[in-house]
GROMACS .gro file of C-alpha atoms in nm:
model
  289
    1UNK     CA    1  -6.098   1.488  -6.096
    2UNK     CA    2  -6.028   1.238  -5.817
    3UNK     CA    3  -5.699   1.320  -5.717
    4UNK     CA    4  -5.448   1.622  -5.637
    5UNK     CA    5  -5.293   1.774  -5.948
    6UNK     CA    6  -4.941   1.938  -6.018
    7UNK     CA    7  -4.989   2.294  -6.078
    8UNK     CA    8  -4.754   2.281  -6.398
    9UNK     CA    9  -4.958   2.239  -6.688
   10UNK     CA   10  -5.208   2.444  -6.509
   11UNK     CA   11  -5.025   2.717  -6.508
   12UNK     CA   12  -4.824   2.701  -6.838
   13UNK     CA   13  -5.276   2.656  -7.007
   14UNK     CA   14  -5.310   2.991  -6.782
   15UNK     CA   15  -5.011   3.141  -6.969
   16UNK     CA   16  -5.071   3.036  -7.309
   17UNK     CA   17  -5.475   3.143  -7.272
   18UNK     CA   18  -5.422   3.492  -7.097
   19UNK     CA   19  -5.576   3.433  -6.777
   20UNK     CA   20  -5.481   3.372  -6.400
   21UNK     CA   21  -5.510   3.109  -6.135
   22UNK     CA   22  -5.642   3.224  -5.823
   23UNK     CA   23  -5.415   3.050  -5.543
   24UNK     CA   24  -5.602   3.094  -5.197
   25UNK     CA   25  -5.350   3.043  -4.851
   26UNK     CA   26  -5.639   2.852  -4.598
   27UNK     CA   27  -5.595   2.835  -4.255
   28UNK     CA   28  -5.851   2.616  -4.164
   29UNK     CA   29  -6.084   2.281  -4.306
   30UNK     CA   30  -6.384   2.582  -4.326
   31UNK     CA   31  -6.134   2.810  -4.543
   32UNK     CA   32  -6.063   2.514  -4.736
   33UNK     CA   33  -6.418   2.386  -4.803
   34UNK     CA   34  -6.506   2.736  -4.896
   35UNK     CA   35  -6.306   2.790  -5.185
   36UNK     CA   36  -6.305   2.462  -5.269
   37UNK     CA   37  -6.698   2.522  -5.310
   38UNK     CA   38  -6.658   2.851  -5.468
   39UNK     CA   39  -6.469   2.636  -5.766
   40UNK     CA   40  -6.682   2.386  -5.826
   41UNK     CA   41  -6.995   2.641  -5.816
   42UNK     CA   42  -6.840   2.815  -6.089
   43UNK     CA   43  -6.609   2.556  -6.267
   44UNK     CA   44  -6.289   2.690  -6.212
   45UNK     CA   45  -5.940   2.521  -6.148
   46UNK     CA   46  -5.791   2.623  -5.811
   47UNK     CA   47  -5.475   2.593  -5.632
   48UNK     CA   48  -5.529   2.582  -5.241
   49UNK     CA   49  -5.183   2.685  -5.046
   50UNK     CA   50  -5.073   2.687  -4.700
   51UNK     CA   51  -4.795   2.891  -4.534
   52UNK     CA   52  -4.530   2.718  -4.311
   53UNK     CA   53  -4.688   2.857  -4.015
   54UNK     CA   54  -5.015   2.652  -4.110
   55UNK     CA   55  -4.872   2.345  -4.207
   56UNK     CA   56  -4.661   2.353  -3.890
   57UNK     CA   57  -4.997   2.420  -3.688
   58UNK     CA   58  -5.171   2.155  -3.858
   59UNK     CA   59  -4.974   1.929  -3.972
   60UNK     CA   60  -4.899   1.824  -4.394
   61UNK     CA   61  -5.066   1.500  -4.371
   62UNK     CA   62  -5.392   1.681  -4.238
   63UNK     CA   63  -5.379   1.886  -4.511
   64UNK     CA   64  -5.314   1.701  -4.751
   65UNK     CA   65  -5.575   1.443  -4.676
   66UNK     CA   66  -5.824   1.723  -4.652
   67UNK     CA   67  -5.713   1.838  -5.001
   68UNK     CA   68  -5.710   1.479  -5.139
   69UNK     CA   69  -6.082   1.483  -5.009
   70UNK     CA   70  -6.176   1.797  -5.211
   71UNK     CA   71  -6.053   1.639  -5.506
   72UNK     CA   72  -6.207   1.319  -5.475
   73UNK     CA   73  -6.531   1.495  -5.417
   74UNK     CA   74  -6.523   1.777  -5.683
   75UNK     CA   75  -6.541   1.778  -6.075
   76UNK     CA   76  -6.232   2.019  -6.112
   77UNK     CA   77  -5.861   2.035  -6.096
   78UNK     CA   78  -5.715   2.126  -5.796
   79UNK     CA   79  -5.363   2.149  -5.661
   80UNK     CA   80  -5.197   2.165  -5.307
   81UNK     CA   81  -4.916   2.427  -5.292
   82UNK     CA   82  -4.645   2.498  -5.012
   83UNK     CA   83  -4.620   2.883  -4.972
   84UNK     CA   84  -4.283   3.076  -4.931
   85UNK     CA   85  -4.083   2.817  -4.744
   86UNK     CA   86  -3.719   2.835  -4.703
   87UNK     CA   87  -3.675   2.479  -4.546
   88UNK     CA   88  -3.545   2.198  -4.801
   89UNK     CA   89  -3.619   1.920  -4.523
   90UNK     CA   90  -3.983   2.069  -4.487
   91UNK     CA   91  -4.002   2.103  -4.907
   92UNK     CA   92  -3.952   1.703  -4.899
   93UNK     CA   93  -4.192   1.668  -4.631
   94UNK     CA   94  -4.468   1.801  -4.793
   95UNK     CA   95  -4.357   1.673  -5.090
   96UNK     CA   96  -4.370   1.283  -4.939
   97UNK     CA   97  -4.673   1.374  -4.776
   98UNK     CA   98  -4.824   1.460  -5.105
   99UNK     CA   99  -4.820   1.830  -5.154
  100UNK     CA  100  -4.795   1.878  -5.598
  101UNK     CA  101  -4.656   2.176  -5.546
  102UNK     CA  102  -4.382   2.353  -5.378
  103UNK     CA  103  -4.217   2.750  -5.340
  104UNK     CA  104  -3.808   2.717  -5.256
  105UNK     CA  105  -3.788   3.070  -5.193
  106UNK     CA  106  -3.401   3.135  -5.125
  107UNK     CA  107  -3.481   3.550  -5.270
  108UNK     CA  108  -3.292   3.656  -4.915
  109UNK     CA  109  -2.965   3.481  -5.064
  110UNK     CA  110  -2.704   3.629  -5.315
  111UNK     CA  111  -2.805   3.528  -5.719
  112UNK     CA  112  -2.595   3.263  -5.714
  113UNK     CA  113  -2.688   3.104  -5.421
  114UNK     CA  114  -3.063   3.134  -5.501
  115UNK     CA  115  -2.991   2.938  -5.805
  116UNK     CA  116  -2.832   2.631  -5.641
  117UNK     CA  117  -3.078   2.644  -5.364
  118UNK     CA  118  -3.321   2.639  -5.633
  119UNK     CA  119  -3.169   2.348  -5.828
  120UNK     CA  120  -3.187   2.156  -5.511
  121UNK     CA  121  -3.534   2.168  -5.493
  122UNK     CA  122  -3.587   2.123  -5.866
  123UNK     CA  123  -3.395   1.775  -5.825
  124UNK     CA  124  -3.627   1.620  -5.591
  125UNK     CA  125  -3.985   1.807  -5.661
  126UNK     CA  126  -3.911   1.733  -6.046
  127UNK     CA  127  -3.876   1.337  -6.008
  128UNK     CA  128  -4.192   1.325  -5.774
  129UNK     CA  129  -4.357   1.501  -6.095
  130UNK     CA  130  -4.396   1.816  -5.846
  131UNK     CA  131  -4.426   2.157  -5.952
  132UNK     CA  132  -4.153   2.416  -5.818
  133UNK     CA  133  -4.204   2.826  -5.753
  134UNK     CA  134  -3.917   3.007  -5.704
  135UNK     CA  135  -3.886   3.383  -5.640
  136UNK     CA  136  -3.664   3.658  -5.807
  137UNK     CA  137  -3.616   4.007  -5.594
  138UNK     CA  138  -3.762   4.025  -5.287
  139UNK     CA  139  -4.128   4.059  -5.222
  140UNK     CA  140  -4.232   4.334  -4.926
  141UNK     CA  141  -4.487   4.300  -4.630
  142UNK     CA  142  -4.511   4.025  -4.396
  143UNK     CA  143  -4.531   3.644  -4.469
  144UNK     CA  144  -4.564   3.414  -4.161
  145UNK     CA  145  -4.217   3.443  -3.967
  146UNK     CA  146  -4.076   3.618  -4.347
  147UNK     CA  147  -4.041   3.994  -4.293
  148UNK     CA  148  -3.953   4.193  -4.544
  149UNK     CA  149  -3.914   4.596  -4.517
  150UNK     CA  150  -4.012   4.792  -4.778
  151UNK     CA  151  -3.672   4.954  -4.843
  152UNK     CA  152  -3.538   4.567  -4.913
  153UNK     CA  153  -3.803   4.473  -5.135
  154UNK     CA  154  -3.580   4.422  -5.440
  155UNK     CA  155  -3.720   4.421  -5.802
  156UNK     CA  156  -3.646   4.122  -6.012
  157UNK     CA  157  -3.407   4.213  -6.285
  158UNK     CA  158  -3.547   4.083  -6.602
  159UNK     CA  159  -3.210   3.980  -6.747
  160UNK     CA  160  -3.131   3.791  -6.438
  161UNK     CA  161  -3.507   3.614  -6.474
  162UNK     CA  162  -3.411   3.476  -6.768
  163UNK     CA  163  -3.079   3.349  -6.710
  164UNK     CA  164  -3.219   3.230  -6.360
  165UNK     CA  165  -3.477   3.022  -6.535
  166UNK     CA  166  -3.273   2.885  -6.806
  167UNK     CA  167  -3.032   2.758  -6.498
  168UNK     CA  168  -3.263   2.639  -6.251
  169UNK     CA  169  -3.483   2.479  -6.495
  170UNK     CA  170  -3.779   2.627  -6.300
  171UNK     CA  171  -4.139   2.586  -6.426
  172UNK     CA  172  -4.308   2.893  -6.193
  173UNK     CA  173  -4.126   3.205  -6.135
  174UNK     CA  174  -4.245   3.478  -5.884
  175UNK     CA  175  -4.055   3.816  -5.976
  176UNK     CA  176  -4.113   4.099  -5.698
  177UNK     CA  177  -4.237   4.352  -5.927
  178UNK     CA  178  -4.384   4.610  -5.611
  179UNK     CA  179  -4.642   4.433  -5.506
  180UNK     CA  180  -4.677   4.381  -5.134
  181UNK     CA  181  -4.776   4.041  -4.868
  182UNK     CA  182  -5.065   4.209  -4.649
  183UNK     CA  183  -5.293   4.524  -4.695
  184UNK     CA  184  -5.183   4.802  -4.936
  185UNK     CA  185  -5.136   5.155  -4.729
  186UNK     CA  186  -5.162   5.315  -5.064
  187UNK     CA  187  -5.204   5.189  -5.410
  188UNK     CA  188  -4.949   4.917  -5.516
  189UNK     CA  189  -4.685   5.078  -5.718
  190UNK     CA  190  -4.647   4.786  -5.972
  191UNK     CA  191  -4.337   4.826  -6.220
  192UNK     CA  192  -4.570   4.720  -6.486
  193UNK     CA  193  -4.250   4.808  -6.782
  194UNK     CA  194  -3.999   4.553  -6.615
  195UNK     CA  195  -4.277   4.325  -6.543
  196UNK     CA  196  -4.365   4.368  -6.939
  197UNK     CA  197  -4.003   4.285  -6.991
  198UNK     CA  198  -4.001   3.983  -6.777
  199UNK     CA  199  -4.249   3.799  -6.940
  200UNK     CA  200  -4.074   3.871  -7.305
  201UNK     CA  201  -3.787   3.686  -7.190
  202UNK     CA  202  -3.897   3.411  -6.983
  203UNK     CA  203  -4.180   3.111  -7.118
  204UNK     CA  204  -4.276   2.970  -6.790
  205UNK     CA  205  -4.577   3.098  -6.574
  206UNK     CA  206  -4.542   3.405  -6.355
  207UNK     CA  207  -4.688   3.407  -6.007
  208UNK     CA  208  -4.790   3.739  -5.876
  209UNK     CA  209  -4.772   3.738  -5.459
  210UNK     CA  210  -4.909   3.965  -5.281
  211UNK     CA  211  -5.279   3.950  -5.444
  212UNK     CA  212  -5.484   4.097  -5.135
  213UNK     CA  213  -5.589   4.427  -5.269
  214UNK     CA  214  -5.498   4.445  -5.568
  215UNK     CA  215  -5.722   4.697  -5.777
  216UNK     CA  216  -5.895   4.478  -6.088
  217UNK     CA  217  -5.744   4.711  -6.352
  218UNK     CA  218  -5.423   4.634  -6.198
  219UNK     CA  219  -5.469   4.250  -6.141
  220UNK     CA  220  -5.588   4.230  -6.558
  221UNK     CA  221  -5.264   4.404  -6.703
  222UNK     CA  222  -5.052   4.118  -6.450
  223UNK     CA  223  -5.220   3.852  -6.578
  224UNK     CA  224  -5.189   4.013  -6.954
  225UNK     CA  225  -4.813   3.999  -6.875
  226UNK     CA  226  -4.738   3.619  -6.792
  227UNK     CA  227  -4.895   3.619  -6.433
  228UNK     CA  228  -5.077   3.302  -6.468
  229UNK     CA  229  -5.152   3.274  -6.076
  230UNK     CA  230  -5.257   3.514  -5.845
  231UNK     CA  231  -5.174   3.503  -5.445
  232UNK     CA  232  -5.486   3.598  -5.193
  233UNK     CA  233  -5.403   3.521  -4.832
  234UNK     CA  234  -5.477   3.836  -4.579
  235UNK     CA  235  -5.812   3.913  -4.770
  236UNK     CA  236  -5.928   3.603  -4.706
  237UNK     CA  237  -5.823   3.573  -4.353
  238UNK     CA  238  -5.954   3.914  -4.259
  239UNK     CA  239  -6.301   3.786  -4.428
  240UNK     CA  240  -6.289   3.475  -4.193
  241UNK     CA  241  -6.223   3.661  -3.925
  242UNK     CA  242  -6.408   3.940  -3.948
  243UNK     CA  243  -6.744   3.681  -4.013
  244UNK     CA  244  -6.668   3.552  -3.688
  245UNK     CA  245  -6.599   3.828  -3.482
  246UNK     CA  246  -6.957   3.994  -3.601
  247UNK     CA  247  -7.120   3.671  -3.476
  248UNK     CA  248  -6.988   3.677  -3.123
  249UNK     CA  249  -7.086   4.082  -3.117
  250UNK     CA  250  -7.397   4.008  -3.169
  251UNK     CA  251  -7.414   3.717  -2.889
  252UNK     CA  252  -7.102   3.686  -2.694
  253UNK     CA  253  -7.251   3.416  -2.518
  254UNK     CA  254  -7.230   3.182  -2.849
  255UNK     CA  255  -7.012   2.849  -2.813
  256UNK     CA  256  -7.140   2.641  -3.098
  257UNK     CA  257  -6.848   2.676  -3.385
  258UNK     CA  258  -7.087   2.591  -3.627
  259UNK     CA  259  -7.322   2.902  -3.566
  260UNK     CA  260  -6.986   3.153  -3.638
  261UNK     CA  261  -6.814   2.873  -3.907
  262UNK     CA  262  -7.056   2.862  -4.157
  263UNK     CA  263  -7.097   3.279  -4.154
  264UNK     CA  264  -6.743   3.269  -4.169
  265UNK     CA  265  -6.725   3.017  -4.485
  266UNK     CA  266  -6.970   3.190  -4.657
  267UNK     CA  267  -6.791   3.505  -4.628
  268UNK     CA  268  -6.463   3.356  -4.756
  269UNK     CA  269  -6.659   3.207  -5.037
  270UNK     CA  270  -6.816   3.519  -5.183
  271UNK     CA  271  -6.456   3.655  -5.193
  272UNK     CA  272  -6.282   3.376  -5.387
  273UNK     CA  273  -6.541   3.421  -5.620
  274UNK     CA  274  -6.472   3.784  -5.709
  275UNK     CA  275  -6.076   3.696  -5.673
  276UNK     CA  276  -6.147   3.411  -5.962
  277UNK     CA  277  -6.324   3.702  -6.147
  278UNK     CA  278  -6.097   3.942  -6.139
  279UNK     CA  279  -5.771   3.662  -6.257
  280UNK     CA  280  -6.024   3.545  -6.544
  281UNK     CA  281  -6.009   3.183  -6.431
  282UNK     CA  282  -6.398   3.085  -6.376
  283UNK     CA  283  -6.519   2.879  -6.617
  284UNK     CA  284  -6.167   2.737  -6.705
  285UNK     CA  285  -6.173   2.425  -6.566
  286UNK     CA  286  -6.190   2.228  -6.887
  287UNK     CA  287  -5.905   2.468  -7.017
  288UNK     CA  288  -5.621   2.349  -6.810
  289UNK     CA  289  -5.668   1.956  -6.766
   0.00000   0.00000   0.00000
């Protein structure tokens, strides 16, 4: 492709053709050459994201610069998200620093101040031809410094997601539906009728957070219902990590990164493939340009 994409028309090709983008949070230049790789291997568009924590620990013009890289080096379209951030000075950072995409997520306010928030954000991401995410209800689980407790995960109202889109002017909309940031205890509990009722009444792409875990029969009716891009963050961490850590078991002596990064790459890469699988998205390269 040669250059960072905005996620819009991605998404809104995902909608229309019934299948999901896989959206991977990456910690590291490893994490991001892995799924980078598993894309191009199998011809599928991606969206790489980082949290706040990470770009705060790395810095957005790293990032970016290492995303810009992917894309000048890879045949497919790719585009650089901002995770769950709740900063508008950070939102414009990224977006000056050359992020295409960016989530305002103002869920912890009242309705009506989640909508101007929103707007805000719309404003500036819109005229830098940026795309915007904005979430509805409030998602459970843990998300960098964003806790949310289980008894104040909210569900989106489906009335209120369409009113909310039809005043924000919002192109991506991620509607807490049960679904949970972290590892699952049990199985997700999914409110698969409102979710149905959701994506009657709003056009724009649905983003479904909290896609660690996720059974596949689970993941397919989402995507079947509007979610056009699909969240994987503490899978893919615990993949890394766990790579490593079996490494340095087996020689605790080792102190060449390159012995326990490439394990660890590998293992990341393997599970963005079967993530991509599962959202329907390999092979779809050519269907969202």
């Amino acid at each position: 492709m040669g250059h960072l994409i905005s996620s819009t028309s991605m998404l809104q090709a995902a909608r229309d053709q019934g299948f999901g983008i896989t959206a991977f949070n990456v910690h590291t230049l490893e994490m991001l050459q892995a799924v980078v790789e598993a894309a191009e291997e199998t011809h599928t568009p991606l969206i790489l994201q980082t949290t706040v924590g990470t770009v705060k620990h790395l810095g957005p013009e790293y990032i970016v610069s290492a995303a810009q890289t992917a894309a000048k080096l890879s045949s497919i379209p790719i585009a650089l998200h901002l995770d769950h951030c709740t900063d508008y000075d950070l939102i414009v950072k990224c977006i000056r620093a050359g992020y295409t995409s960016v989530m305002i997520d103002a869920s912890m306010h009242p309705y009506e101040e989640n909508i101007s928030r929103t707007k805000e954000v719309v404003k500036v991401a819109a005229a830098a031809g940026v795309n915007i995410e904005a979430e509805l209800g409030k998602v459970g689980g843990v998300e960098d410094d964003i806790v949310v407790e289980e008894e104040d995960a909210r569900l989106a109202v489906p009335e209120e997601c369409a009113a909310f889109v039809e005043a924000t002017g919002v192109p991506t909309l991620a509607p807490a539906i049960g679904t949970a940031h972290g590892i699952y205890k049990g199985e997700p509990k999914i409110a698969f009728e409102r979710l149905e009722r959701i994506y009657a009444g709003v056009s724009v792409p649905l983003v479904l957070h909290g896609g660690s875990g996720i059974p596949e029969e689970q993941v397919k009716r989402c995507v079947k219902y509007g979610m056009a891009k699909m969240n994987v963050a503490t899978e893919l961490r615990i993949a890394f990590s766990d790579a490593i850590k079996a490494i340095f078991a087996g020689n605790p002596d080792e102190n060449d990164p390159r012995k326990y990064m490439v394990p660890a790459k590998e293992a990341v890469k393997a599970l963005a493939k079967s993530k991509m699988e599962m959202a329907g998205c390999i092979g779809k390269a050519n269907a969202v340009r």
